[in-house]
């Protein structure tokens, strides 16, 4: 398992955190996702053989938030 912290911009409330957490945890290969509103970030434990960091960012963006590299 690998761990990465990605930026998540555009979150403004606990509902946003719950939404981002849900979309990340729903991805195959993701074992855990801790999303921080204060830090505007998500720390994700994932299997790099199953999911890429780019796919994590894409999922965040598809949920309506920005995830700059």
XYZ file of C-alpha atoms in Angstrom:
69
model
C 0.000 0.000 0.000
C 1.075 3.555 -0.738
C -0.052 6.763 0.904
C -0.392 10.119 -0.819
C -1.724 13.504 0.210
C -3.470 15.447 -2.533
C -4.834 18.972 -2.515
C -8.613 19.384 -2.517
C -9.777 22.926 -3.190
C -13.321 24.220 -3.020
C -14.531 22.451 0.121
C -16.506 24.707 2.448
C -18.239 22.426 4.957
C -18.467 19.022 6.552
C -20.750 17.857 3.757
C -17.985 18.549 1.258
C -15.565 16.499 3.359
C -18.056 13.615 3.495
C -18.604 13.805 -0.269
C -14.880 13.743 -1.104
C -14.249 10.955 1.415
C -17.024 8.889 -0.153
C -15.866 9.254 -3.745
C -12.287 8.376 -2.808
C -13.213 5.349 -0.692
C -15.465 4.088 -3.504
C -12.507 3.717 -5.870
C -11.135 0.187 -6.297
C -7.779 -0.076 -4.565
C -8.426 2.636 -1.968
C -8.286 1.292 1.582
C -8.640 4.584 3.484
C -9.168 8.285 2.878
C -8.837 11.021 5.494
C -10.075 14.383 4.223
C -9.243 17.635 6.014
C -11.298 20.779 5.481
C -8.741 22.889 7.400
C -5.793 21.649 5.339
C -7.754 21.444 2.050
C -6.306 18.001 1.471
C -6.978 14.283 1.379
C -4.571 11.635 2.605
C -5.297 8.391 0.803
C -3.966 4.861 1.329
C -4.199 2.970 -1.933
C -2.867 0.064 -3.982
C -0.805 1.560 -6.835
C -1.349 -1.599 -8.888
C -5.091 -0.877 -8.879
C -5.504 2.914 -8.851
C -3.264 5.851 -9.785
C -2.819 9.215 -8.088
C -4.221 10.769 -11.270
C -7.375 8.663 -10.874
C -7.715 9.914 -7.282
C -7.489 13.518 -8.463
C -9.935 12.831 -11.281
C -12.478 11.407 -8.831
C -12.185 14.549 -6.674
C -12.654 16.764 -9.723
C -15.629 14.712 -10.934
C -17.207 15.334 -7.514
C -17.040 19.074 -8.199
C -13.814 20.072 -6.447
C -10.376 21.062 -7.688
C -7.311 18.897 -7.118
C -4.265 20.676 -8.533
C -1.073 18.688 -8.945
